[in-house]
Amino acid sequence: MAPPSRCFDTINGATDNGAVPVPVLVDAPQSPKVLDPDEFRRQGHEVIDFIADYYGRMGDYPVHSSVKPGFLRDVLPTDAPSRPEPDAFSSALQDVRDLILPGMTHWQSPRHFAHFPASSSTVGALGEALMAGINVVPFTWAASPAATELEMVVVDWLGKALHLPESLLFAGDGGGTLLGTSCEAMLSAIVAARDQKLKEIGGNRIGDLVVYCSDQTHFAFSKAARIAGIQRYHCREIQTCHENMFALSPKALQAAIQADVDAGLVPLFLCATIGTTQTTAVDPVGELCAVAAPHGVWVHVDAAYAGSALVCEEFRHLIDGVESVDSFSMNTHKWLLANIDCCGMWVKKPSALVAAMGTEPEYILKDAAASKGNDVVDYKDWSITLTRRFRALKMWLVLRCYGTDGLRDHIRSDVRMAEAFETMVKVDPRFEVVTDRKFALVCFRLRSPQKVGGEKTANELNRALLEEVNAVRSGPYMSSAMVGGMYILRCAVGSKLTQERHVKDAWEVVQDRASSLLRKMETIYSLHH
């Protein structure tokens, strides 16, 4: 596009001493007022009202939509508007209400039991708004001193609330940070362990490094290992069994490590899990550390979901031996009211992170005087990303406004509702609870009658049951897992809108659909015999 014929003019009355006149813009389009305080206040009220109405009407929405692929792309324009329509913001919110919400899975629904929660709270949501409004980039201390120091305070507050050892806190010799997800925490820890090990054995041996986990470990771990340069075939997924409630066996780990040592390979990293995704299995941290220690294996604990429960003293025993781990991570956005995203990560040796990911370019904003002897942290050196969010502000608000006692009450409430669901399952002899419930997830299945196939048909029966349950428009919405060859149903309590009546209603739907399926099976059986 050709430039306009008059882009510049000069200030009248230029002097004769050779000074260049100052150019001024004329006839140029004006930049929109994108940070106008009055407009922000008006639109902000619209957003708050919209979200409040959304929560208030949550029960009117089906938990998950029945839309088909392309439903939204087919109704939205193919190009962005060149100029905004009149009152564009209000119009866009109307489209969110009419076009987007009907195509959403509503994770805050009181009938959402399919996944671990994306926990929300008014304070968490408003903390997100405050973060976005202030909008700083605290990659170094100098870039936003208060943001960095608040993060250091908050991770110690949180670590103490979770009963983590002092060795992982700034109060000891360790330290923590707030990342986006456990995926980032895993990758950061693997990279630190990799560089630390290669410094000992030589960088040319990266192809000999081996990492370990169980077959229940989240797939994010194997993905992180590949990104960090670990060969696919050097990620040992050690088989678990129902008898051990799918926890990683120290004996099996010892055998796997020894086999690799005998083969001339180098054991590098173990990812233990507190609360696996499929069944919330808990790996025996202390025993696994004892196996790993003689081989110099870095031990990381992934407690993405269940880590939040550690605020309650009654769950503290599940991480016995955590004093020996090298790093620990959990997602406060999963079950600790912080809204997505917020992952706490703690390390025993922060210097290992800095050695692997530290950068010192001249253009990075630093304060050399402040850094000398003042334990200043530049968080850009603690993780993969340089641009980072002011998550500490949100987490600080959650901790201040709910308090550690309030967070315990919140966790215990969800656990009580899950326990009530578990009790209802156990009372019905047609069903069985497959794994010990430890937190707020119940894993169960419908028994298949012997005369219609027993175990041979159990998986197909439960797959059909889940389809029937999730087809009920008013909910509930549940999920499944395949463990130990068994297809099981998962009921995870976690939405802060869920009440006991929703749990009871969910069980009644499961019972009703099970009765219908069993009648159909009996009819088919009788027709063929």
Short mmCIF file of C-alpha atoms in Angstrom, two decimals:
data_model
loop_
_atom_site.label_atom_id
_atom_site.label_comp_id
_atom_site.label_asym_id
_atom_site.label_seq_id
_atom_site.Cartn_x
_atom_site.Cartn_y
_atom_site.Cartn_z
CA MET A 1 0.00 0.00 0.00
CA ALA A 2 1.43 3.44 -0.98
CA PRO A 3 2.10 5.94 1.82
CA PRO A 4 -0.22 8.95 2.16
CA SER A 5 0.89 12.01 0.19
CA ARG A 6 1.27 14.14 3.34
CA CYS A 7 2.83 12.20 6.16
CA PHE A 8 4.95 14.98 7.68
CA ASP A 9 4.99 18.74 8.05
CA THR A 10 7.52 21.01 9.73
CA ILE A 11 7.22 23.50 12.49
CA ASN A 12 6.86 27.01 11.10
CA GLY A 13 9.59 29.53 11.71
CA ALA A 14 12.74 27.47 11.30
CA THR A 15 15.93 29.45 12.08
CA ASP A 16 18.64 30.35 9.60
CA ASN A 17 21.46 28.74 11.61
CA GLY A 18 21.16 25.39 9.88
CA ALA A 19 19.00 23.68 12.52
CA VAL A 20 16.83 20.93 11.09
CA PRO A 21 13.11 21.62 11.60
CA VAL A 22 11.26 19.12 13.80
CA PRO A 23 8.90 16.95 11.75
CA VAL A 24 5.37 16.54 13.03
CA LEU A 25 2.80 13.93 12.03
CA VAL A 26 -0.33 15.14 10.31
CA ASP A 27 -3.31 13.33 8.83
CA ALA A 28 -2.19 10.06 10.49
CA PRO A 29 -4.60 7.63 12.15
CA GLN A 30 -4.68 7.91 15.91
CA SER A 31 -3.69 4.97 18.11
CA PRO A 32 -6.66 3.52 19.97
CA LYS A 33 -6.89 4.34 23.67
CA VAL A 34 -6.05 0.86 24.85
CA LEU A 35 -5.35 1.78 28.47
CA ASP A 36 -8.05 4.36 29.10
CA PRO A 37 -8.93 4.11 32.83
CA ASP A 38 -12.61 4.97 32.40
CA GLU A 39 -13.09 2.51 29.56
CA PHE A 40 -11.22 -0.12 31.54
CA ARG A 41 -13.52 0.41 34.51
CA ARG A 42 -16.65 0.10 32.34
CA GLN A 43 -15.49 -2.99 30.48
CA GLY A 44 -14.12 -4.52 33.67
CA HIS A 45 -17.55 -4.33 35.29
CA GLU A 46 -18.99 -6.08 32.22
CA VAL A 47 -16.48 -8.92 32.57
CA ILE A 48 -17.04 -9.36 36.31
CA ASP A 49 -20.80 -9.44 35.80
CA PHE A 50 -20.38 -11.91 32.96
CA ILE A 51 -18.27 -14.31 35.05
CA ALA A 52 -20.55 -13.98 38.09
CA ASP A 53 -23.57 -14.80 35.92
CA TYR A 54 -21.67 -17.72 34.42
CA TYR A 55 -21.02 -19.23 37.84
CA GLY A 56 -24.59 -18.52 38.88
CA ARG A 57 -25.97 -20.32 35.82
CA MET A 58 -23.43 -23.13 35.78
CA GLY A 59 -26.09 -25.71 36.55
CA ASP A 60 -27.94 -24.78 33.33
CA TYR A 61 -25.09 -25.93 31.11
CA PRO A 62 -24.45 -29.56 30.18
CA VAL A 63 -21.05 -30.46 31.60
CA HIS A 64 -19.63 -31.23 28.18
CA SER A 65 -20.95 -30.16 24.81
CA SER A 66 -22.18 -32.29 21.95
CA VAL A 67 -20.89 -30.02 19.18
CA LYS A 68 -19.19 -31.37 16.08
CA PRO A 69 -15.73 -30.38 14.78
CA GLY A 70 -15.87 -27.12 12.84
CA PHE A 71 -18.97 -25.81 14.66
CA LEU A 72 -17.25 -22.54 15.64
CA ARG A 73 -15.01 -22.05 12.61
CA ASP A 74 -18.09 -22.27 10.39
CA VAL A 75 -19.81 -19.28 12.04
CA LEU A 76 -16.90 -16.93 12.71
CA PRO A 77 -15.45 -14.68 9.97
CA THR A 78 -12.39 -15.94 8.13
CA ASP A 79 -10.53 -12.64 8.69
CA ALA A 80 -10.11 -10.33 11.65
CA PRO A 81 -11.96 -7.01 11.43
CA SER A 82 -9.96 -4.07 10.11
CA ARG A 83 -11.88 -1.67 12.33
CA PRO A 84 -13.91 -2.46 15.46
CA GLU A 85 -17.67 -2.47 15.30
CA PRO A 86 -19.59 -0.08 17.58
CA ASP A 87 -19.38 -1.24 21.21
CA ALA A 88 -17.19 -4.12 20.06
CA PHE A 89 -16.39 -5.36 23.56
CA SER A 90 -20.03 -5.86 24.58
CA SER A 91 -20.72 -7.49 21.23
CA ALA A 92 -17.78 -9.86 21.70
CA LEU A 93 -19.00 -10.84 25.18
CA GLN A 94 -22.38 -11.64 23.65
CA ASP A 95 -20.64 -13.96 21.19
CA VAL A 96 -18.83 -15.64 24.08
CA ARG A 97 -22.20 -16.27 25.67
CA ASP A 98 -23.98 -17.40 22.49
CA LEU A 99 -21.24 -19.11 20.47
CA ILE A 100 -18.35 -20.11 22.70
CA LEU A 101 -19.85 -21.26 26.00
CA PRO A 102 -22.15 -23.81 24.28
CA GLY A 103 -19.03 -25.45 22.83
CA MET A 104 -17.13 -25.68 26.12
CA THR A 105 -16.53 -28.44 28.62
CA HIS A 106 -17.39 -26.67 31.87
CA TRP A 107 -14.61 -27.62 34.24
CA GLN A 108 -16.17 -25.67 37.11
CA SER A 109 -19.48 -27.50 36.79
CA PRO A 110 -20.61 -29.15 40.03
CA ARG A 111 -21.19 -32.29 37.97
CA HIS A 112 -17.69 -32.43 36.47
CA PHE A 113 -16.04 -35.55 37.91
CA ALA A 114 -13.99 -36.61 34.89
CA HIS A 115 -10.64 -34.97 35.52
CA PHE A 116 -8.61 -33.68 38.39
CA PRO A 117 -9.98 -30.21 39.09
CA ALA A 118 -8.88 -26.97 37.50
CA SER A 119 -9.60 -25.39 40.85
CA SER A 120 -11.01 -21.90 40.86
CA SER A 121 -11.81 -19.28 43.44
CA THR A 122 -12.92 -15.68 43.32
CA VAL A 123 -9.60 -14.62 44.83
CA GLY A 124 -7.67 -16.74 42.32
CA ALA A 125 -9.60 -15.25 39.40
CA LEU A 126 -9.20 -11.70 40.66
CA GLY A 127 -5.53 -12.39 41.31
CA GLU A 128 -5.21 -13.30 37.63
CA ALA A 129 -6.88 -10.02 36.72
CA LEU A 130 -4.51 -8.09 38.97
CA MET A 131 -1.51 -9.87 37.45
CA ALA A 132 -2.71 -9.05 33.94
CA GLY A 133 -3.44 -5.44 34.83
CA ILE A 134 -0.04 -4.76 36.40
CA ASN A 135 1.58 -6.85 33.64
CA VAL A 136 5.26 -6.94 34.58
CA VAL A 137 7.97 -9.32 33.37
CA PRO A 138 9.96 -10.37 36.46
CA PHE A 139 12.73 -12.33 34.75
CA THR A 140 15.41 -10.68 36.90
CA TRP A 141 15.35 -9.06 40.31
CA ALA A 142 16.07 -5.67 38.76
CA ALA A 143 13.25 -6.06 36.24
CA SER A 144 10.69 -6.10 39.10
CA PRO A 145 12.26 -6.37 42.56
CA ALA A 146 8.98 -6.72 44.46
CA ALA A 147 7.77 -9.47 42.12
CA THR A 148 10.93 -11.52 42.63
CA GLU A 149 10.98 -11.10 46.39
CA LEU A 150 7.26 -11.82 46.74
CA GLU A 151 7.82 -15.06 44.84
CA MET A 152 10.63 -16.02 47.21
CA VAL A 153 8.36 -15.35 50.20
CA VAL A 154 5.36 -17.16 48.72
CA VAL A 155 7.22 -20.35 47.78
CA ASP A 156 8.50 -20.61 51.34
CA TRP A 157 5.01 -19.94 52.76
CA LEU A 158 3.61 -22.60 50.47
CA GLY A 159 6.42 -25.09 51.10
CA LYS A 160 5.91 -24.79 54.86
CA ALA A 161 2.14 -25.22 54.45
CA LEU A 162 2.81 -28.43 52.48
CA HIS A 163 5.15 -29.70 55.23
CA LEU A 164 8.15 -29.78 52.89
CA PRO A 165 11.58 -30.09 54.50
CA GLU A 166 13.61 -26.93 55.11
CA SER A 167 16.28 -28.24 52.76
CA LEU A 168 13.95 -27.43 49.84
CA LEU A 169 13.15 -23.90 51.03
CA PHE A 170 14.93 -20.56 50.94
CA ALA A 171 14.77 -20.79 54.73
CA GLY A 172 17.25 -23.64 54.36
CA ASP A 173 19.78 -24.03 51.57
CA GLY A 174 17.25 -24.71 48.81
CA GLY A 175 14.62 -22.59 47.17
CA GLY A 176 11.53 -22.53 45.00
CA THR A 177 9.83 -20.88 42.08
CA LEU A 178 6.37 -20.65 40.52
CA LEU A 179 6.13 -22.06 37.00
CA GLY A 180 3.21 -22.68 34.67
CA THR A 181 2.85 -26.45 34.91
CA SER A 182 4.48 -29.61 36.22
CA CYS A 183 5.65 -30.26 32.65
CA GLU A 184 7.96 -27.25 32.96
CA ALA A 185 9.14 -28.41 36.38
CA MET A 186 10.01 -31.89 35.09
CA LEU A 187 11.92 -30.52 32.12
CA SER A 188 13.83 -28.00 34.22
CA ALA A 189 14.81 -30.71 36.71
CA ILE A 190 15.92 -33.15 34.00
CA VAL A 191 18.02 -30.49 32.28
CA ALA A 192 19.71 -29.59 35.59
CA ALA A 193 20.38 -33.25 36.38
CA ARG A 194 21.65 -33.92 32.84
CA ASP A 195 24.17 -31.10 32.87
CA GLN A 196 25.31 -31.98 36.37
CA LYS A 197 25.91 -35.60 35.36
CA LEU A 198 27.59 -34.76 32.05
CA LYS A 199 30.00 -32.48 33.87
CA GLU A 200 31.12 -35.59 35.77
CA ILE A 201 31.24 -38.13 32.93
CA GLY A 202 31.76 -35.98 29.81
CA GLY A 203 29.29 -34.41 27.40
CA ASN A 204 29.91 -37.04 24.74
CA ARG A 205 28.08 -39.62 26.87
CA ILE A 206 24.64 -38.01 26.70
CA GLY A 207 23.48 -41.03 24.71
CA ASP A 208 24.20 -43.28 27.71
CA LEU A 209 21.90 -41.47 30.14
CA VAL A 210 18.85 -43.36 31.42
CA VAL A 211 15.75 -42.08 33.23
CA TYR A 212 13.24 -44.06 35.30
CA CYS A 213 9.56 -43.89 36.14
CA SER A 214 6.62 -46.25 36.54
CA ASP A 215 4.09 -47.25 33.91
CA GLN A 216 1.66 -45.01 35.82
CA THR A 217 3.82 -41.87 35.58
CA HIS A 218 2.25 -39.08 33.54
CA PHE A 219 3.35 -39.10 29.90
CA ALA A 220 4.62 -35.54 30.38
CA PHE A 221 7.72 -37.06 31.95
CA SER A 222 8.77 -39.11 28.93
CA LYS A 223 8.07 -36.09 26.73
CA ALA A 224 10.27 -33.88 28.92
CA ALA A 225 13.04 -36.49 28.82
CA ARG A 226 12.98 -36.58 25.02
CA ILE A 227 13.13 -32.78 24.84
CA ALA A 228 16.13 -32.89 27.18
CA GLY A 229 17.96 -35.21 24.77
CA ILE A 230 17.34 -38.59 26.42
CA GLN A 231 16.92 -41.39 23.91
CA ARG A 232 13.36 -42.77 23.71
CA TYR A 233 14.61 -46.28 24.45
CA HIS A 234 16.42 -45.04 27.57
CA CYS A 235 13.24 -44.09 29.39
CA ARG A 236 12.45 -47.05 31.67
CA GLU A 237 8.73 -47.32 32.44
CA ILE A 238 8.75 -49.91 35.21
CA GLN A 239 5.68 -52.09 35.41
CA THR A 240 3.43 -51.82 38.45
CA CYS A 241 0.73 -54.18 39.72
CA HIS A 242 -2.67 -54.13 41.36
CA GLU A 243 -1.34 -55.89 44.46
CA ASN A 244 0.82 -52.83 45.23
CA MET A 245 -1.96 -50.42 44.24
CA PHE A 246 0.11 -49.52 41.17
CA ALA A 247 2.92 -47.93 43.18
CA LEU A 248 6.50 -48.16 41.90
CA SER A 249 8.35 -51.04 43.54
CA PRO A 250 11.81 -50.20 44.98
CA LYS A 251 12.89 -53.76 44.20
CA ALA A 252 11.88 -53.40 40.54
CA LEU A 253 13.67 -50.05 40.36
CA GLN A 254 16.83 -51.60 41.82
CA ALA A 255 16.73 -54.35 39.21
CA ALA A 256 16.27 -51.87 36.36
CA ILE A 257 19.12 -49.63 37.52
CA GLN A 258 21.49 -52.53 38.04
CA ALA A 259 20.74 -53.91 34.58
CA ASP A 260 21.62 -50.55 33.05
CA VAL A 261 24.81 -50.22 35.09
CA ASP A 262 25.84 -53.72 33.98
CA ALA A 263 25.21 -52.67 30.38
CA GLY A 264 27.54 -49.70 30.73
CA LEU A 265 24.75 -47.10 30.82
CA VAL A 266 24.44 -44.18 33.25
CA PRO A 267 21.38 -43.93 35.54
CA LEU A 268 20.41 -40.25 35.62
CA PHE A 269 16.94 -39.45 36.91
CA LEU A 270 13.95 -40.93 38.74
CA CYS A 271 10.48 -39.40 38.67
CA ALA A 272 8.43 -40.62 41.64
CA THR A 273 4.76 -39.68 41.82
CA ILE A 274 2.47 -38.76 44.69
CA GLY A 275 -1.01 -39.28 43.26
CA THR A 276 -0.78 -40.69 39.74
CA THR A 277 -3.27 -39.50 37.17
CA GLN A 278 -5.04 -42.80 36.60
CA THR A 279 -5.56 -44.01 40.18
CA THR A 280 -3.69 -41.59 42.52
CA ALA A 281 -1.11 -44.26 43.32
CA VAL A 282 1.60 -43.12 45.74
CA ASP A 283 5.19 -44.16 45.14
CA PRO A 284 7.25 -44.90 48.31
CA VAL A 285 9.53 -41.87 48.17
CA GLY A 286 11.93 -42.77 50.98
CA GLU A 287 12.55 -46.34 49.80
CA LEU A 288 13.03 -45.21 46.20
CA CYS A 289 15.56 -42.57 47.29
CA ALA A 290 17.51 -45.25 49.14
CA VAL A 291 17.76 -47.26 45.91
CA ALA A 292 18.69 -44.25 43.79
CA ALA A 293 21.27 -42.63 46.09
CA PRO A 294 24.21 -45.06 45.58
CA HIS A 295 24.03 -44.42 41.83
CA GLY A 296 23.88 -40.64 42.06
CA VAL A 297 20.39 -40.56 40.55
CA TRP A 298 18.50 -37.26 40.78
CA VAL A 299 15.09 -37.92 42.40
CA HIS A 300 12.17 -35.66 41.49
CA VAL A 301 8.72 -35.96 43.05
CA ASP A 302 5.77 -35.09 40.83
CA ALA A 303 2.80 -34.30 43.09
CA ALA A 304 0.87 -32.29 40.50
CA TYR A 305 -2.56 -33.21 41.84
CA ALA A 306 -2.13 -34.71 45.30
CA GLY A 307 0.53 -32.28 46.48
CA SER A 308 -2.23 -29.88 47.50
CA ALA A 309 -3.49 -32.42 50.05
CA LEU A 310 -0.20 -32.14 51.93
CA VAL A 311 -1.54 -29.01 53.63
CA CYS A 312 -3.46 -31.50 55.77
CA GLU A 313 -1.34 -33.21 58.42
CA GLU A 314 -3.11 -36.54 57.88
CA PHE A 315 -1.52 -36.83 54.41
CA ARG A 316 2.02 -35.90 55.45
CA HIS A 317 3.10 -39.55 55.89
CA LEU A 318 2.64 -40.11 52.17
CA ILE A 319 5.88 -38.23 51.48
CA ASP A 320 7.97 -39.84 54.21
CA GLY A 321 11.58 -39.65 53.07
CA VAL A 322 11.06 -36.48 51.04
CA GLU A 323 14.11 -35.01 52.80
CA SER A 324 16.23 -37.06 50.41
CA VAL A 325 14.75 -35.85 47.11
CA ASP A 326 16.46 -33.34 44.84
CA SER A 327 13.32 -31.59 43.60
CA PHE A 328 9.57 -31.50 44.17
CA SER A 329 6.68 -29.99 42.22
CA MET A 330 2.91 -29.61 42.54
CA ASN A 331 0.19 -27.62 40.78
CA THR A 332 -1.68 -25.21 43.03
CA HIS A 333 -4.05 -24.64 40.11
CA LYS A 334 -5.21 -28.24 40.32
CA TRP A 335 -6.58 -28.37 43.85
CA LEU A 336 -5.41 -25.34 45.84
CA LEU A 337 -7.70 -22.61 44.49
CA ALA A 338 -5.05 -20.73 42.49
CA ASN A 339 -6.69 -20.84 39.01
CA ILE A 340 -4.61 -21.85 35.99
CA ASP A 341 -1.69 -21.56 35.83
CA CYS A 342 0.54 -21.99 38.89
CA CYS A 343 3.02 -24.78 39.63
CA GLY A 344 5.28 -24.69 42.66
CA MET A 345 8.74 -26.22 42.22
CA TRP A 346 11.35 -26.60 44.96
CA VAL A 347 14.96 -27.74 44.61
CA LYS A 348 17.63 -28.71 47.08
CA LYS A 349 20.41 -27.12 44.97
CA PRO A 350 19.21 -24.07 43.07
CA SER A 351 22.75 -23.71 41.74
CA ALA A 352 22.15 -26.80 39.58
CA LEU A 353 19.29 -25.02 37.80
CA VAL A 354 21.36 -21.87 37.31
CA ALA A 355 24.35 -23.85 36.01
CA ALA A 356 22.17 -25.50 33.38
CA MET A 357 19.90 -22.63 32.37
CA GLY A 358 21.65 -19.43 33.46
CA THR A 359 22.28 -16.68 30.92
CA GLU A 360 24.35 -13.50 31.14
CA PRO A 361 23.76 -11.33 28.04
CA GLU A 362 24.57 -7.65 28.40
CA TYR A 363 21.10 -6.46 27.39
CA ILE A 364 19.35 -8.31 30.25
CA LEU A 365 18.26 -5.86 32.92
CA LYS A 366 20.32 -6.58 36.04
CA ASP A 367 21.45 -4.63 39.07
CA ALA A 368 25.07 -5.52 39.72
CA ALA A 369 25.25 -3.56 42.98
CA ALA A 370 22.13 -5.20 44.39
CA SER A 371 23.36 -8.67 43.39
CA LYS A 372 26.55 -8.53 45.43
CA GLY A 373 26.15 -10.46 48.66
CA ASN A 374 22.38 -10.02 48.85
CA ASP A 375 21.15 -13.48 47.73
CA VAL A 376 19.37 -11.90 44.78
CA VAL A 377 17.50 -14.39 42.59
CA ASP A 378 17.15 -13.92 38.84
CA TYR A 379 14.35 -16.35 38.07
CA LYS A 380 15.13 -16.40 34.35
CA ASP A 381 17.95 -18.79 35.31
CA TRP A 382 15.65 -21.25 37.09
CA SER A 383 13.52 -22.50 34.19
CA ILE A 384 13.24 -22.80 30.42
CA THR A 385 11.33 -19.59 29.77
CA LEU A 386 12.68 -16.06 30.12
CA THR A 387 9.39 -14.20 29.95
CA ARG A 388 7.45 -15.16 33.07
CA ARG A 389 4.25 -14.18 34.83
CA PHE A 390 3.77 -12.53 38.21
CA ARG A 391 2.14 -15.71 39.61
CA ALA A 392 3.35 -14.94 43.11
CA LEU A 393 0.82 -12.11 43.38
CA LYS A 394 -2.07 -14.51 42.76
CA MET A 395 -0.73 -17.18 45.11
CA TRP A 396 -0.03 -14.59 47.79
CA LEU A 397 -3.64 -13.40 47.59
CA VAL A 398 -4.96 -16.97 47.83
CA LEU A 399 -2.83 -17.68 50.89
CA ARG A 400 -3.71 -14.38 52.53
CA CYS A 401 -7.43 -14.45 51.83
CA TYR A 402 -8.15 -18.13 52.60
CA GLY A 403 -5.34 -18.92 55.01
CA THR A 404 -3.78 -22.34 55.48
CA ASP A 405 -6.69 -23.45 57.68
CA GLY A 406 -9.14 -22.46 54.95
CA LEU A 407 -7.18 -24.47 52.39
CA ARG A 408 -7.25 -27.49 54.70
CA ASP A 409 -11.02 -27.14 55.11
CA HIS A 410 -11.37 -27.00 51.33
CA ILE A 411 -9.32 -30.17 50.75
CA ARG A 412 -11.06 -32.09 53.54
CA SER A 413 -14.47 -31.15 52.18
CA ASP A 414 -13.67 -32.68 48.78
CA VAL A 415 -12.18 -35.77 50.41
CA ARG A 416 -15.33 -36.26 52.52
CA MET A 417 -17.53 -36.10 49.42
CA ALA A 418 -15.31 -38.61 47.62
CA GLU A 419 -15.45 -40.86 50.66
CA ALA A 420 -19.26 -40.66 50.58
CA PHE A 421 -19.25 -41.70 46.91
CA GLU A 422 -16.89 -44.56 47.68
CA THR A 423 -19.19 -45.76 50.46
CA MET A 424 -22.18 -45.78 48.10
CA VAL A 425 -20.19 -47.85 45.59
CA LYS A 426 -19.20 -50.38 48.23
CA VAL A 427 -22.77 -50.80 49.45
CA ASP A 428 -23.97 -51.89 45.99
CA PRO A 429 -22.73 -55.48 45.47
CA ARG A 430 -22.88 -55.06 41.70
CA PHE A 431 -19.87 -52.73 41.88
CA GLU A 432 -16.36 -52.81 43.25
CA VAL A 433 -13.85 -50.14 44.27
CA VAL A 434 -10.72 -51.08 42.32
CA THR A 435 -8.00 -49.17 44.21
CA ASP A 436 -7.68 -47.75 47.69
CA ARG A 437 -9.03 -44.20 47.74
CA LYS A 438 -6.40 -41.87 49.15
CA PHE A 439 -7.59 -38.42 48.12
CA ALA A 440 -10.73 -37.29 46.27
CA LEU A 441 -10.67 -39.79 43.39
CA VAL A 442 -12.73 -42.98 43.43
CA CYS A 443 -11.81 -45.72 40.92
CA PHE A 444 -14.59 -48.26 40.49
CA ARG A 445 -16.22 -50.60 38.04
CA LEU A 446 -19.36 -52.64 37.46
CA ARG A 447 -18.93 -56.38 37.98
CA SER A 448 -19.91 -58.45 34.99
CA PRO A 449 -22.21 -61.39 35.94
CA GLN A 450 -20.58 -64.76 35.47
CA LYS A 451 -23.33 -66.13 33.28
CA VAL A 452 -22.81 -63.37 30.70
CA GLY A 453 -19.03 -63.66 30.55
CA GLY A 454 -17.61 -62.48 33.87
CA GLU A 455 -14.16 -60.92 33.55
CA LYS A 456 -14.11 -61.56 29.80
CA THR A 457 -16.87 -59.03 29.27
CA ALA A 458 -16.16 -56.70 32.20
CA ASN A 459 -14.13 -54.18 30.23
CA GLU A 460 -16.68 -53.81 27.45
CA LEU A 461 -19.46 -53.58 30.02
CA ASN A 462 -17.74 -50.72 31.85
CA ARG A 463 -16.86 -48.95 28.63
CA ALA A 464 -20.54 -49.05 27.71
CA LEU A 465 -21.49 -47.88 31.21
CA LEU A 466 -19.27 -44.79 30.93
CA GLU A 467 -20.76 -43.93 27.55
CA GLU A 468 -24.26 -44.22 28.99
CA VAL A 469 -23.44 -42.11 32.04
CA ASN A 470 -21.79 -39.35 30.02
CA ALA A 471 -24.68 -39.32 27.54
CA VAL A 472 -27.03 -38.05 30.26
CA ARG A 473 -27.32 -34.37 29.36
CA SER A 474 -27.71 -33.16 32.95
CA GLY A 475 -24.53 -34.97 34.00
CA PRO A 476 -22.50 -36.32 35.62
CA TYR A 477 -19.35 -36.32 33.52
CA MET A 478 -16.82 -39.04 34.41
CA SER A 479 -13.72 -40.55 32.82
CA SER A 480 -11.94 -43.88 32.56
CA ALA A 481 -8.55 -45.52 32.91
CA MET A 482 -7.04 -48.83 31.87
CA VAL A 483 -4.87 -50.25 34.65
CA GLY A 484 -3.71 -53.80 35.18
CA GLY A 485 -5.80 -54.86 32.20
CA MET A 486 -8.95 -53.47 33.85
CA TYR A 487 -11.15 -50.77 32.36
CA ILE A 488 -12.28 -48.64 35.28
CA LEU A 489 -14.38 -45.55 35.84
CA ARG A 490 -12.96 -42.48 37.60
CA CYS A 491 -14.99 -40.10 39.75
CA ALA A 492 -12.86 -37.11 40.83
CA VAL A 493 -14.44 -34.61 43.21
CA GLY A 494 -12.93 -31.13 42.98
CA SER A 495 -15.15 -28.36 41.65
CA LYS A 496 -15.86 -25.75 44.30
CA LEU A 497 -19.48 -25.69 43.14
CA THR A 498 -19.91 -29.41 43.91
CA GLN A 499 -22.10 -30.22 46.90
CA GLU A 500 -23.08 -33.52 48.50
CA ARG A 501 -26.32 -33.60 46.51
CA HIS A 502 -24.37 -33.55 43.25
CA VAL A 503 -22.32 -36.54 44.39
CA LYS A 504 -25.47 -38.42 45.38
CA ASP A 505 -27.17 -37.55 42.09
CA ALA A 506 -24.10 -38.75 40.18
CA TRP A 507 -24.20 -42.13 41.89
CA GLU A 508 -27.92 -42.50 41.18
CA VAL A 509 -27.26 -41.92 37.47
CA VAL A 510 -24.50 -44.56 37.52
CA GLN A 511 -26.80 -47.05 39.24
CA ASP A 512 -29.67 -46.35 36.85
CA ARG A 513 -27.51 -46.76 33.74
CA ALA A 514 -25.93 -49.92 35.17
CA SER A 515 -29.37 -51.43 35.81
CA SER A 516 -30.39 -50.67 32.24
CA LEU A 517 -27.23 -52.25 30.80
CA LEU A 518 -27.51 -55.37 32.93
CA ARG A 519 -31.13 -55.84 31.86
CA LYS A 520 -30.08 -55.64 28.23
CA MET A 521 -27.33 -58.20 28.81
CA GLU A 522 -29.76 -60.54 30.57
CA THR A 523 -32.19 -60.23 27.66
CA ILE A 524 -29.52 -61.00 25.08
CA TYR A 525 -28.28 -63.93 27.14
CA SER A 526 -31.77 -65.41 27.48
CA LEU A 527 -32.38 -65.12 23.73
CA HIS A 528 -29.25 -67.13 22.98
CA HIS A 529 -29.71 -69.81 25.62
#
